[in-house]
Short mmCIF file of C-alpha atoms and ligand atoms in Angstrom, two decimals:
data_model
loop_
_atom_site.label_atom_id
_atom_site.label_comp_id
_atom_site.label_asym_id
_atom_site.label_seq_id
_atom_site.Cartn_x
_atom_site.Cartn_y
_atom_site.Cartn_z
CA UNK B 194 27.55 -40.45 -29.51
CA UNK B 195 29.58 -42.86 -31.51
CA UNK B 196 32.52 -41.42 -33.42
CA UNK B 197 34.20 -43.62 -35.96
CA UNK B 198 36.68 -41.24 -37.45
CA UNK B 199 39.49 -39.21 -36.06
CA UNK B 200 39.36 -35.48 -35.92
CA UNK B 201 42.16 -33.08 -36.25
CA UNK B 202 41.53 -31.69 -32.81
CA UNK B 203 41.21 -33.07 -29.34
CA UNK B 204 37.69 -34.28 -28.81
CA UNK B 205 37.46 -35.58 -25.30
CA UNK B 206 33.91 -36.66 -24.70
CA UNK B 207 30.29 -36.92 -25.77
CA UNK B 208 29.59 -33.31 -26.67
CA UNK B 209 26.25 -33.15 -24.90
CA UNK B 210 27.60 -34.95 -21.84
CA UNK B 211 29.14 -33.63 -18.70
CA UNK B 212 32.72 -33.52 -19.88
CA UNK B 213 33.11 -30.89 -22.57
CA UNK B 214 35.20 -31.40 -25.67
CA UNK B 215 38.31 -29.41 -26.10
CA UNK B 216 38.86 -27.85 -29.51
CA UNK B 217 42.32 -26.62 -30.27
CA UNK B 218 42.01 -25.54 -33.86
CA UNK B 219 39.74 -23.04 -35.55
CA UNK B 220 38.05 -25.59 -37.75
CA UNK B 221 37.65 -29.29 -37.10
CA UNK B 222 35.79 -32.04 -38.82
CA UNK B 223 34.28 -34.69 -36.65
CA UNK B 224 33.28 -37.83 -38.40
CA UNK B 225 30.35 -39.67 -36.88
CA UNK B 226 28.76 -42.91 -38.02
CA UNK B 227 26.52 -41.38 -40.62
CA UNK B 228 28.06 -38.18 -41.73
CA UNK B 229 30.13 -35.22 -40.77
CA UNK B 230 29.93 -32.75 -38.01
CA UNK B 231 31.91 -29.61 -38.42
CA UNK B 232 32.97 -27.22 -35.72
CA UNK B 233 33.89 -23.58 -35.99
CA UNK B 234 35.33 -21.45 -33.21
CA UNK B 235 34.08 -17.89 -32.94
CA UNK B 236 35.32 -15.96 -29.93
CA UNK B 237 34.40 -17.86 -26.79
CA UNK B 238 32.03 -20.18 -28.60
CA UNK B 239 32.30 -23.28 -30.73
CA UNK B 240 29.52 -23.95 -33.22
CA UNK B 241 29.05 -27.60 -34.14
CA UNK B 242 27.01 -28.18 -37.28
CA UNK B 243 25.81 -31.70 -37.92
CA UNK B 244 22.93 -34.03 -38.38
CA UNK B 245 21.06 -36.12 -35.87
CA UNK B 246 22.57 -39.61 -35.52
CA UNK B 247 19.17 -41.13 -34.83
CA UNK B 248 17.48 -39.80 -37.90
CA UNK B 249 19.79 -39.13 -40.84
CA UNK B 250 16.92 -37.59 -42.79
CA UNK B 251 16.31 -34.98 -40.12
CA UNK B 252 17.46 -31.46 -40.66
CA UNK B 253 20.79 -30.03 -39.70
CA UNK B 254 21.47 -29.71 -35.99
CA UNK B 255 23.46 -26.95 -34.37
CA UNK B 256 25.03 -27.03 -30.93
CA UNK B 257 26.98 -24.23 -29.34
CA UNK B 258 29.68 -24.72 -26.72
CA UNK B 259 30.34 -21.77 -24.45
CA UNK B 260 34.01 -22.30 -23.78
CA UNK B 261 34.03 -20.05 -20.72
CA UNK B 262 31.30 -21.91 -18.87
CA UNK B 263 31.88 -25.22 -20.67
CA UNK B 264 28.17 -25.58 -21.30
CA UNK B 265 26.37 -26.73 -24.42
CA UNK B 266 23.33 -24.93 -25.77
CA UNK B 267 20.97 -25.86 -28.59
CA UNK B 268 20.25 -22.45 -30.12
CA UNK B 269 16.94 -21.33 -31.57
CA UNK B 270 17.55 -21.71 -35.31
CA UNK B 271 15.50 -19.26 -37.39
CA UNK B 272 14.76 -19.55 -41.08
CA UNK B 273 14.77 -22.53 -43.40
CA UNK B 274 17.96 -24.64 -43.20
CA UNK B 275 19.52 -26.42 -46.18
CA UNK B 276 18.45 -29.97 -46.87
CA UNK B 277 21.23 -31.92 -45.17
CA UNK B 278 23.70 -33.67 -47.44
CA UNK B 279 26.37 -36.14 -46.40
CA UNK B 280 29.08 -33.62 -46.79
CA UNK B 281 29.70 -29.92 -46.54
CA UNK B 282 32.50 -27.51 -45.94
CA UNK B 283 32.39 -24.25 -44.08
CA UNK B 284 34.34 -21.18 -43.14
CA UNK B 285 33.83 -18.17 -40.92
CA UNK B 286 33.18 -14.89 -42.75
CA UNK B 287 33.02 -11.41 -41.24
CA UNK B 288 33.22 -12.94 -37.78
CA UNK B 289 29.44 -13.03 -37.66
CA UNK B 290 28.38 -15.76 -40.09
CA UNK B 291 29.49 -19.17 -41.27
CA UNK B 292 29.55 -19.81 -45.01
CA UNK B 293 28.50 -23.39 -45.70
CA UNK B 294 28.89 -25.15 -49.04
CA UNK B 295 26.72 -28.25 -49.27
CA UNK B 296 28.03 -30.91 -51.62
CA UNK B 297 26.14 -33.07 -54.09
CA UNK B 298 23.38 -30.53 -54.79
CA UNK B 299 23.06 -27.99 -57.61
CA UNK B 300 25.46 -25.07 -57.22
CA UNK B 301 22.48 -22.70 -56.94
CA UNK B 302 21.31 -24.61 -53.85
CA UNK B 303 24.69 -25.24 -52.29
CA UNK B 304 25.66 -21.88 -50.79
CA UNK B 305 24.30 -21.11 -47.32
CA UNK B 306 25.04 -18.78 -44.46
CA UNK B 307 24.51 -19.58 -40.81
CA UNK B 308 24.35 -16.19 -39.17
CA UNK B 309 25.59 -16.29 -35.59
CA UNK B 310 26.34 -12.68 -34.68
CA UNK B 311 24.72 -10.40 -37.27
CA UNK B 312 22.51 -7.49 -36.11
CA UNK B 313 19.40 -9.55 -36.96
CA UNK B 314 20.57 -12.48 -34.84
CA UNK B 315 21.51 -10.20 -31.95
CA UNK B 316 18.12 -8.48 -32.08
CA UNK B 317 16.25 -11.81 -32.17
CA UNK B 318 18.38 -13.14 -29.35
CA UNK B 319 17.42 -10.14 -27.22
CA UNK B 320 13.73 -10.58 -28.00
CA UNK B 321 13.73 -14.31 -27.31
CA UNK B 322 16.22 -14.31 -24.46
CA UNK B 323 17.93 -17.37 -25.95
CA UNK B 324 20.95 -18.10 -28.10
CA UNK B 325 19.81 -17.56 -31.72
CA UNK B 326 21.28 -18.49 -35.08
CA UNK B 327 19.65 -17.84 -38.46
CA UNK B 328 19.86 -19.52 -41.86
CA UNK B 329 20.08 -17.50 -45.04
CA UNK B 330 20.44 -19.04 -48.47
CA UNK B 331 23.09 -17.52 -50.73
CA UNK B 332 21.92 -16.31 -54.13
CA UNK B 333 24.27 -15.86 -57.06
CA UNK B 334 23.71 -12.45 -58.63
CA UNK B 335 21.24 -9.78 -57.60
CA UNK B 336 18.00 -10.99 -59.09
CA UNK B 337 15.44 -8.36 -59.85
CA UNK B 338 14.18 -6.09 -57.13
CA UNK B 339 10.74 -7.06 -55.81
CA UNK B 340 7.94 -4.56 -56.44
CA UNK B 341 5.82 -3.35 -53.53
CA UNK B 342 2.40 -2.04 -54.57
CA UNK B 343 0.36 -0.14 -52.00
CA UNK B 344 -2.75 1.97 -52.15
CA UNK B 345 -6.17 2.24 -50.55
CA UNK B 346 -8.67 -0.58 -50.67
CA UNK B 347 -10.62 -0.50 -53.93
CA UNK B 348 -8.11 1.60 -55.90
CA UNK B 349 -7.37 -1.28 -58.29
CA UNK B 350 -4.12 -2.85 -57.02
CA UNK B 351 -5.42 -6.39 -57.41
CA UNK B 352 -6.77 -5.63 -60.88
CA UNK B 353 -3.44 -4.19 -62.05
CA UNK B 354 -1.44 -7.07 -60.56
CA UNK B 355 -3.77 -9.66 -62.11
CA UNK B 356 -3.25 -8.05 -65.55
CA UNK B 357 0.51 -8.13 -65.11
CA UNK B 358 0.56 -11.78 -64.06
CA UNK B 359 -1.70 -12.72 -66.94
CA UNK B 360 0.45 -10.98 -69.54
CA UNK B 361 3.81 -12.07 -68.09
CA UNK B 362 3.25 -15.35 -66.23
CA UNK B 363 6.90 -16.37 -66.39
CA UNK B 364 8.29 -12.97 -65.50
CA UNK B 365 6.35 -12.01 -62.39
CA UNK B 366 5.23 -13.96 -59.34
CA UNK B 367 2.86 -12.87 -56.59
CA UNK B 368 3.85 -12.86 -52.95
CA UNK B 369 0.98 -14.73 -51.33
CA UNK B 370 0.36 -13.03 -47.99
CA UNK B 371 -1.08 -14.54 -44.85
CA UNK B 372 -4.25 -13.02 -43.44
CA UNK B 373 -6.71 -13.63 -40.64
CA UNK B 374 -9.61 -12.19 -42.65
CA UNK B 375 -12.22 -14.56 -44.07
CA UNK B 376 -11.88 -15.54 -47.75
CA UNK B 377 -14.11 -13.74 -50.26
CA UNK B 378 -16.27 -15.85 -52.52
CA UNK B 379 -13.78 -16.36 -55.35
CA UNK B 380 -10.61 -16.36 -53.29
CA UNK B 381 -8.55 -19.54 -53.13
CA UNK B 382 -6.41 -20.45 -50.12
CA UNK B 383 -2.75 -20.46 -51.11
CA UNK B 384 -3.40 -18.48 -54.30
CA UNK B 385 -4.86 -15.13 -53.20
CA UNK B 386 -3.90 -15.45 -49.54
CA UNK B 387 -2.89 -18.06 -47.02
CA UNK B 388 -5.95 -17.79 -44.79
CA UNK B 389 -4.91 -18.43 -41.23
CA UNK B 390 -5.80 -18.18 -37.55
CA UNK B 391 -4.62 -15.25 -35.46
CA UNK B 392 -2.78 -17.51 -32.97
CA UNK B 393 -0.97 -19.32 -35.81
CA UNK B 394 0.23 -16.17 -37.58
CA UNK B 395 1.27 -14.62 -34.26
CA UNK B 396 3.31 -17.72 -33.44
CA UNK B 397 5.00 -17.69 -36.85
CA UNK B 398 5.71 -13.96 -36.57
CA UNK B 399 7.42 -14.58 -33.24
CA UNK B 400 9.49 -17.30 -34.87
CA UNK B 401 10.90 -14.70 -37.25
CA UNK B 402 9.21 -16.15 -40.34
CA UNK B 403 7.69 -12.86 -41.50
CA UNK B 404 9.29 -10.07 -43.43
CA UNK B 405 6.56 -7.70 -42.26
CA UNK B 406 3.07 -7.74 -40.82
CA UNK B 407 0.41 -5.18 -39.97
CA UNK B 408 -3.06 -4.87 -38.50
CA UNK B 409 -5.23 -3.68 -41.38
CA UNK B 410 -9.00 -3.05 -41.29
CA UNK B 411 -9.21 -5.12 -38.08
CA UNK B 412 -7.26 -8.16 -39.33
CA UNK B 413 -3.65 -9.28 -39.31
CA UNK B 414 -1.90 -9.38 -42.69
CA UNK B 415 1.70 -10.41 -43.20
CA UNK B 416 4.30 -11.31 -45.80
CA UNK B 417 6.27 -14.41 -44.95
CA UNK B 418 9.89 -14.50 -46.00
CA UNK B 419 9.18 -17.67 -47.98
CA UNK B 420 6.35 -15.93 -49.88
CA UNK B 421 8.86 -13.54 -51.39
CA UNK B 422 11.87 -15.78 -51.64
CA UNK B 423 10.08 -18.71 -53.27
CA UNK B 424 9.09 -16.39 -56.13
CA UNK B 425 12.62 -15.04 -56.47
CA UNK B 426 14.06 -18.57 -56.33
CA UNK B 427 12.01 -19.38 -59.44
CA UNK B 428 13.82 -16.55 -61.22
CA UNK B 429 10.69 -14.38 -61.22
CA UNK B 430 10.22 -10.83 -60.07
CA UNK B 431 8.13 -10.72 -56.92
CA UNK B 432 5.08 -8.46 -56.60
CA UNK B 433 3.85 -7.58 -53.11
CA UNK B 434 0.37 -6.11 -52.55
CA UNK B 435 0.66 -4.70 -49.04
CA UNK B 436 -0.60 -1.72 -47.07
CA UNK B 437 1.39 1.44 -46.26
CA UNK B 438 2.50 0.16 -42.84
CA UNK B 439 3.82 -2.97 -44.55
CA UNK B 440 5.59 -0.87 -47.19
CA UNK B 441 7.26 1.09 -44.40
CA UNK B 442 8.44 -2.11 -42.72
CA UNK B 443 9.82 -3.51 -45.98
CA UNK B 444 11.59 -0.19 -46.61
CA UNK B 445 13.26 -0.60 -43.21
CA UNK B 446 14.16 -4.26 -43.86
CA UNK B 447 17.12 -5.70 -45.71
CA UNK B 448 14.97 -6.40 -48.80
CA UNK B 449 15.71 -3.95 -51.57
CA UNK B 450 12.52 -3.25 -53.49
CA UNK B 451 10.73 -0.71 -55.67
CA UNK B 452 7.79 0.99 -53.96
CA UNK B 453 4.74 2.09 -55.93
CA UNK B 454 1.66 3.81 -54.52
CA UNK B 455 -1.56 3.62 -56.52
CA UNK B 456 -3.93 6.61 -56.05
CA UNK B 457 -7.56 6.93 -57.07
CA UNK B 458 -8.53 9.86 -59.35
CA UNK B 459 -10.81 11.07 -56.53
CA UNK B 460 -12.14 9.92 -53.20
CA UNK B 461 -15.67 9.66 -54.67
CA UNK B 462 -14.43 7.33 -57.42
CA UNK B 463 -12.67 5.18 -54.80
CA UNK B 464 -15.90 4.83 -52.83
CA UNK B 465 -17.78 3.98 -56.03
CA UNK B 466 -15.30 1.19 -56.91
CA UNK B 467 -15.32 -0.22 -53.43
CA UNK B 468 -19.12 -0.38 -53.40
CA UNK B 469 -19.31 -1.72 -56.97
CA UNK B 470 -16.93 -4.56 -56.08
CA UNK B 471 -19.60 -5.78 -53.67
CA UNK B 472 -17.29 -7.84 -51.48
CA UNK B 473 -17.63 -5.94 -48.19
CA UNK B 474 -20.40 -5.12 -45.77
CA UNK B 475 -21.36 -1.46 -45.29
CA UNK B 476 -19.49 -1.42 -41.98
CA UNK B 477 -16.34 -2.79 -43.64
CA UNK B 478 -16.66 -0.28 -46.47
CA UNK B 479 -16.82 2.57 -43.95
CA UNK B 480 -13.73 1.26 -42.17
CA UNK B 481 -11.82 0.95 -45.47
CA UNK B 482 -12.78 4.47 -46.51
CA UNK B 483 -11.61 5.89 -43.18
CA UNK B 484 -8.30 4.05 -43.54
CA UNK B 485 -8.03 5.21 -47.17
CA UNK B 486 -7.77 8.85 -46.07
CA UNK B 487 -4.88 8.01 -43.77
CA UNK B 488 -3.17 5.92 -46.47
CA UNK B 489 -3.51 8.72 -49.03
CA UNK B 490 -2.00 11.15 -46.52
CA UNK B 491 0.95 8.85 -45.97
CA UNK B 492 1.63 8.30 -49.65
CA UNK B 493 3.68 11.51 -49.62
CA UNK B 494 5.90 10.43 -46.71
CA UNK B 495 9.43 11.40 -47.69
CA UNK B 496 11.51 8.49 -48.93
CA UNK B 497 8.72 5.94 -48.74
CA UNK B 498 7.35 5.52 -52.27
CA UNK B 499 9.46 5.72 -55.41
CA UNK B 500 6.51 6.22 -57.76
CA UNK B 501 2.89 7.36 -57.55
CA UNK B 502 0.47 6.00 -60.16
CA UNK B 503 -3.02 7.42 -60.64
CA UNK B 504 -5.49 4.69 -61.58
CA UNK B 505 -8.07 6.67 -63.52
CA UNK B 506 -8.35 4.89 -66.84
CA UNK B 507 -7.31 1.29 -66.17
CA UNK B 508 -5.48 0.70 -69.48
CA UNK B 509 -3.49 3.94 -69.19
CA UNK B 510 -2.52 3.14 -65.63
CA UNK B 511 -1.49 -0.40 -66.61
CA UNK B 512 0.70 0.92 -69.44
CA UNK B 513 2.34 3.35 -67.00
CA UNK B 514 2.98 0.52 -64.55
CA UNK B 515 4.63 -1.53 -67.29
CA UNK B 516 6.82 1.46 -68.22
CA UNK B 517 7.93 1.84 -64.64
CA UNK B 518 8.84 -1.81 -64.33
CA UNK B 519 10.68 -2.10 -67.60
CA UNK B 520 12.86 0.84 -66.56
CA UNK B 521 14.47 -1.41 -64.05
CA UNK B 522 14.54 -4.48 -66.20
CA UNK B 523 17.41 -3.84 -68.49
CA UNK B 524 20.29 -4.75 -66.23
CA UNK B 525 22.55 -7.60 -67.27
CA UNK B 526 23.73 -9.94 -64.59
CA UNK B 527 27.35 -10.91 -65.14
CA UNK B 528 26.69 -14.12 -63.20
CA UNK B 529 24.01 -15.22 -65.68
CA UNK B 530 25.88 -18.24 -67.00
CA UNK B 531 26.53 -19.49 -63.48
CA UNK B 532 22.91 -18.95 -62.49
CA UNK B 533 21.83 -21.08 -65.45
CA UNK B 534 24.64 -23.65 -65.13
CA UNK B 535 24.06 -23.74 -61.41
CA UNK B 536 21.25 -26.25 -61.92
CA UNK B 537 23.76 -29.09 -62.38
CA UNK B 538 24.89 -31.05 -59.34
CA UNK B 539 28.16 -29.73 -57.97
CA UNK B 540 30.69 -30.89 -55.40
CA UNK B 541 32.82 -27.96 -54.38
CA UNK B 542 34.66 -27.51 -51.12
CA UNK B 543 36.25 -24.42 -49.65
CA UNK B 544 39.93 -24.21 -50.48
CA UNK B 545 40.99 -20.85 -49.12
CA UNK B 546 39.83 -17.40 -48.16
CA UNK B 547 41.35 -14.00 -48.76
CA UNK B 548 39.42 -10.94 -47.63
CA UNK B 549 36.05 -11.39 -49.28
CA UNK B 550 37.16 -13.86 -51.96
CA UNK B 551 36.75 -17.55 -51.33
CA UNK B 552 38.21 -20.21 -53.57
CA UNK B 553 36.13 -23.30 -54.20
CA UNK B 554 37.78 -26.49 -55.41
CA UNK B 555 35.78 -29.11 -57.24
CA UNK B 556 35.97 -32.61 -55.83
CA UNK B 557 34.72 -34.15 -59.05
CA UNK B 558 36.16 -33.40 -62.41
CA UNK B 559 33.99 -30.43 -63.39
CA UNK B 560 36.20 -29.82 -66.41
CA UNK B 561 34.68 -32.94 -67.96
CA UNK B 562 31.25 -31.32 -67.69
CA UNK B 563 32.54 -28.23 -69.39
CA UNK B 564 32.73 -26.21 -66.20
CA UNK B 565 35.72 -25.47 -64.08
CA UNK B 566 37.63 -27.06 -61.21
CA UNK B 567 38.35 -23.83 -59.39
CA UNK B 568 35.79 -21.13 -58.69
CA UNK B 569 36.14 -17.78 -57.01
CA UNK B 570 33.23 -16.76 -54.79
CA UNK B 571 33.23 -13.01 -54.19
CA UNK B 572 31.28 -11.79 -51.16
CA UNK B 573 32.30 -8.13 -51.41
CA UNK B 574 28.93 -6.89 -52.62
CA UNK B 575 26.45 -9.13 -50.84
CA UNK B 576 23.22 -7.63 -49.54
CA UNK B 577 20.25 -8.84 -47.55
CA UNK B 578 20.81 -11.79 -45.27
CA UNK B 579 18.60 -13.35 -42.60
CA UNK B 580 15.65 -13.31 -42.32
CA UNK B 581 15.79 -13.39 -46.16
CA UNK B 582 18.31 -14.57 -48.73
CA UNK B 583 21.88 -13.30 -49.01
CA UNK B 584 22.10 -11.82 -52.50
CA UNK B 585 24.80 -10.46 -54.71
CA UNK B 586 27.22 -13.40 -54.57
CA UNK B 587 29.58 -13.26 -57.53
CA UNK B 588 31.05 -16.41 -58.99
CA UNK B 589 33.76 -16.64 -61.60
CA UNK B 590 36.04 -19.35 -62.97
CA UNK B 591 39.68 -19.29 -62.03
CA UNK B 592 41.83 -20.31 -64.96
N1 LIG C 30 1.10 -5.13 -44.40
C1 LIG C 30 0.47 -5.97 -45.21
N2 LIG C 30 -0.63 -5.59 -45.83
C2 LIG C 30 -1.23 -6.48 -46.65
C3 LIG C 30 -0.74 -7.77 -46.87
N3 LIG C 30 -1.55 -8.41 -47.74
C4 LIG C 30 -2.49 -7.54 -48.06
N4 LIG C 30 -2.32 -6.36 -47.42
C5 LIG C 30 -3.09 -5.13 -47.50
O1 LIG C 30 -4.25 -5.27 -46.73
C6 LIG C 30 -5.26 -4.41 -47.24
C7 LIG C 30 -6.55 -5.19 -47.32
O2 LIG C 30 -6.44 -6.21 -48.28
P1 LIG C 30 -7.73 -7.05 -48.70
O3 LIG C 30 -8.41 -7.52 -47.46
O4 LIG C 30 -7.32 -8.06 -49.69
O5 LIG C 30 -8.68 -5.93 -49.31
P2 LIG C 30 -8.64 -5.04 -50.62
O6 LIG C 30 -7.38 -4.25 -50.65
O7 LIG C 30 -9.83 -4.21 -50.45
O8 LIG C 30 -8.74 -5.96 -51.78
C8 LIG C 30 -4.72 -3.92 -48.57
O9 LIG C 30 -4.22 -2.61 -48.37
C9 LIG C 30 -3.59 -4.84 -48.89
O10 LIG C 30 -2.60 -4.19 -49.65
C10 LIG C 30 0.45 -8.14 -46.18
O11 LIG C 30 0.98 -9.23 -46.30
N5 LIG C 30 1.00 -7.21 -45.38
N1 LIG C 31 -9.27 2.11 -63.44
C1 LIG C 31 -10.40 1.55 -63.01
N2 LIG C 31 -11.57 2.09 -63.36
C2 LIG C 31 -12.73 1.56 -62.92
N3 LIG C 31 -12.82 0.50 -62.11
C3 LIG C 31 -11.67 -0.07 -61.71
C4 LIG C 31 -10.41 0.41 -62.14
N4 LIG C 31 -9.46 -0.34 -61.57
C5 LIG C 31 -10.09 -1.28 -60.83
N5 LIG C 31 -11.42 -1.12 -60.91
C6 LIG C 31 -12.46 -1.90 -60.21
O1 LIG C 31 -12.46 -1.44 -58.87
C7 LIG C 31 -12.73 -2.49 -57.96
C8 LIG C 31 -11.61 -2.55 -56.94
O2 LIG C 31 -10.42 -3.02 -57.59
P1 LIG C 31 -9.42 -4.00 -56.86
O3 LIG C 31 -8.41 -4.39 -57.87
O4 LIG C 31 -10.18 -5.10 -56.19
O5 LIG C 31 -8.82 -3.01 -55.77
P2 LIG C 31 -7.78 -3.26 -54.60
O6 LIG C 31 -7.06 -4.55 -54.87
O7 LIG C 31 -6.88 -2.08 -54.64
O8 LIG C 31 -8.59 -3.31 -53.34
C9 LIG C 31 -12.87 -3.74 -58.79
O9 LIG C 31 -14.23 -4.04 -58.96
C10 LIG C 31 -12.20 -3.39 -60.11
O10 LIG C 31 -12.77 -4.08 -61.19
#
C-alpha cells in the first residue's frame, strides 16, 4: 500500500502485511493515493473503511484488526454498501455501529450505518462462523409503514392489490417477491415475481439478503430486503403479498408494518374462485385448498394480523381496504422539507456528538443554496436497521 498523506496516529506498516499498524487514537484518517481510509476503534478491534487502491470504482472495503492477536480479517459484509465517494466522515454510535456520512451525494443518500456489533450482526456471525458487518442506509423520517397482505390462494389478494396500484400508482409500490415456481401465462419476470432457481434463492437467503422466506405449496417464496426498500426509497408505500408464515416472520423482524388478512366469504366460494382462475392443475388446486384451511386457522393467531377483511363483494372489500389504509395515512412528517430538499448534493461532515445528537457541518456554503451550514442529526428515535434501512432519523437546522 502506498500512503501519501500523514495520519494523526502511528501507522507502522502495510495493514495487510505481517507487521500490524498501531492506532493510538479513537479515530484516524489515513490518506492513500486515491482517497481516504478511515479507522475506528471499538473495543479490541479497529475497523478500517476504505476503497480498493487497484480499482477506485470498486465498492467500499472493510478490514478489521484484532488488536489482541494483531491479525487482520476481511469481514463478511452483508447488505448493500453506499456507492463510494472520495470522502466521508464517520463516528461510532451506541458502541455497535458506525455512522458514515458520504460527501458529494444528495443528503438523502449520504447517511449510512455500518453495523458491527448489533444483535443482527452477532446472530449472522454465529450462523456464518466469520466476522460479520452489515450495511444499513439511514432514512430521514419514518416513511409510511409497509402493508402486508395475506390470505389463502384464490381469495383475491392479487386482484385487490392490482386495483390499488392502478388507482394510486404514485402512492403504492409492490414488493416483487422471488419464487421458484414457474411463471403463469401472463406473469412477467421482475414485475409479478423474480422467478429464480432454488439454489440461487437459497444462496441469497444465506447471504442475508432476504427479509423473510417460506416454503409455500411446494415452492420457495421470499421477500428480498431490496424489494421492500426500493419501493420505500421512491417515497411509496410498500405492499407485500405474502403467506401467513411470511407475515409471521415479518412481524418478528425489525420492519414495522400493518398486517391484513383477507378471508373468503366461504370455503366453497374460495374453491370456486381458484378453479375459475384456471391457472393451476387439479393437483395444485387440491394442495392450495388444503393449505387454505391451515391459513384460515392461523388468521386468528393472537397479535399476528391487525385487520381481517372479508372479500365477498369485490368493490365493498376494496373500499374497506382503502379505508383501512387511509387511517394510517394522515401523519405529518416533521422532516418533510429535509426529505424533499435532500435531493440536492450535500457535503456535510461530522462535527461533534452528544448523546444521540450529532452535529453536521457543511463544507460548502449551504447558506448560498438557501439551506444551512449546521445541521443536527437526532438518532434518539431510530428504528429498523440491518438487514433493512435505519429509519426515523430526524434532521433540523441549527441557527
Ligand atoms: N412468505 C412468502 N410468501 C409469498 C411471497 N410471495 C408470495 N407469497 C405467497 O405464496 C402463496 C402463493 O402465491 P402464488 O403462487 O402467486 O399463488 P396465488 O396466491 O394462488 O396467486 C400466496 O399465499 C402468496 O401470498 C413471499 O415473498 N414470501
Ligand atoms: N370478490 C370477488 N368475487 C369474485 N371473484 C373474485 C373476487 N376477488 C377476486 N376474484 C377472482 O378470484 C380469482 C382469484 O383471485 P386472485 O386475486 O388471483 O387471488 P389470490 O391473489 O389471493 O390468489 C381471480 O380469478 C379473481 O378475478
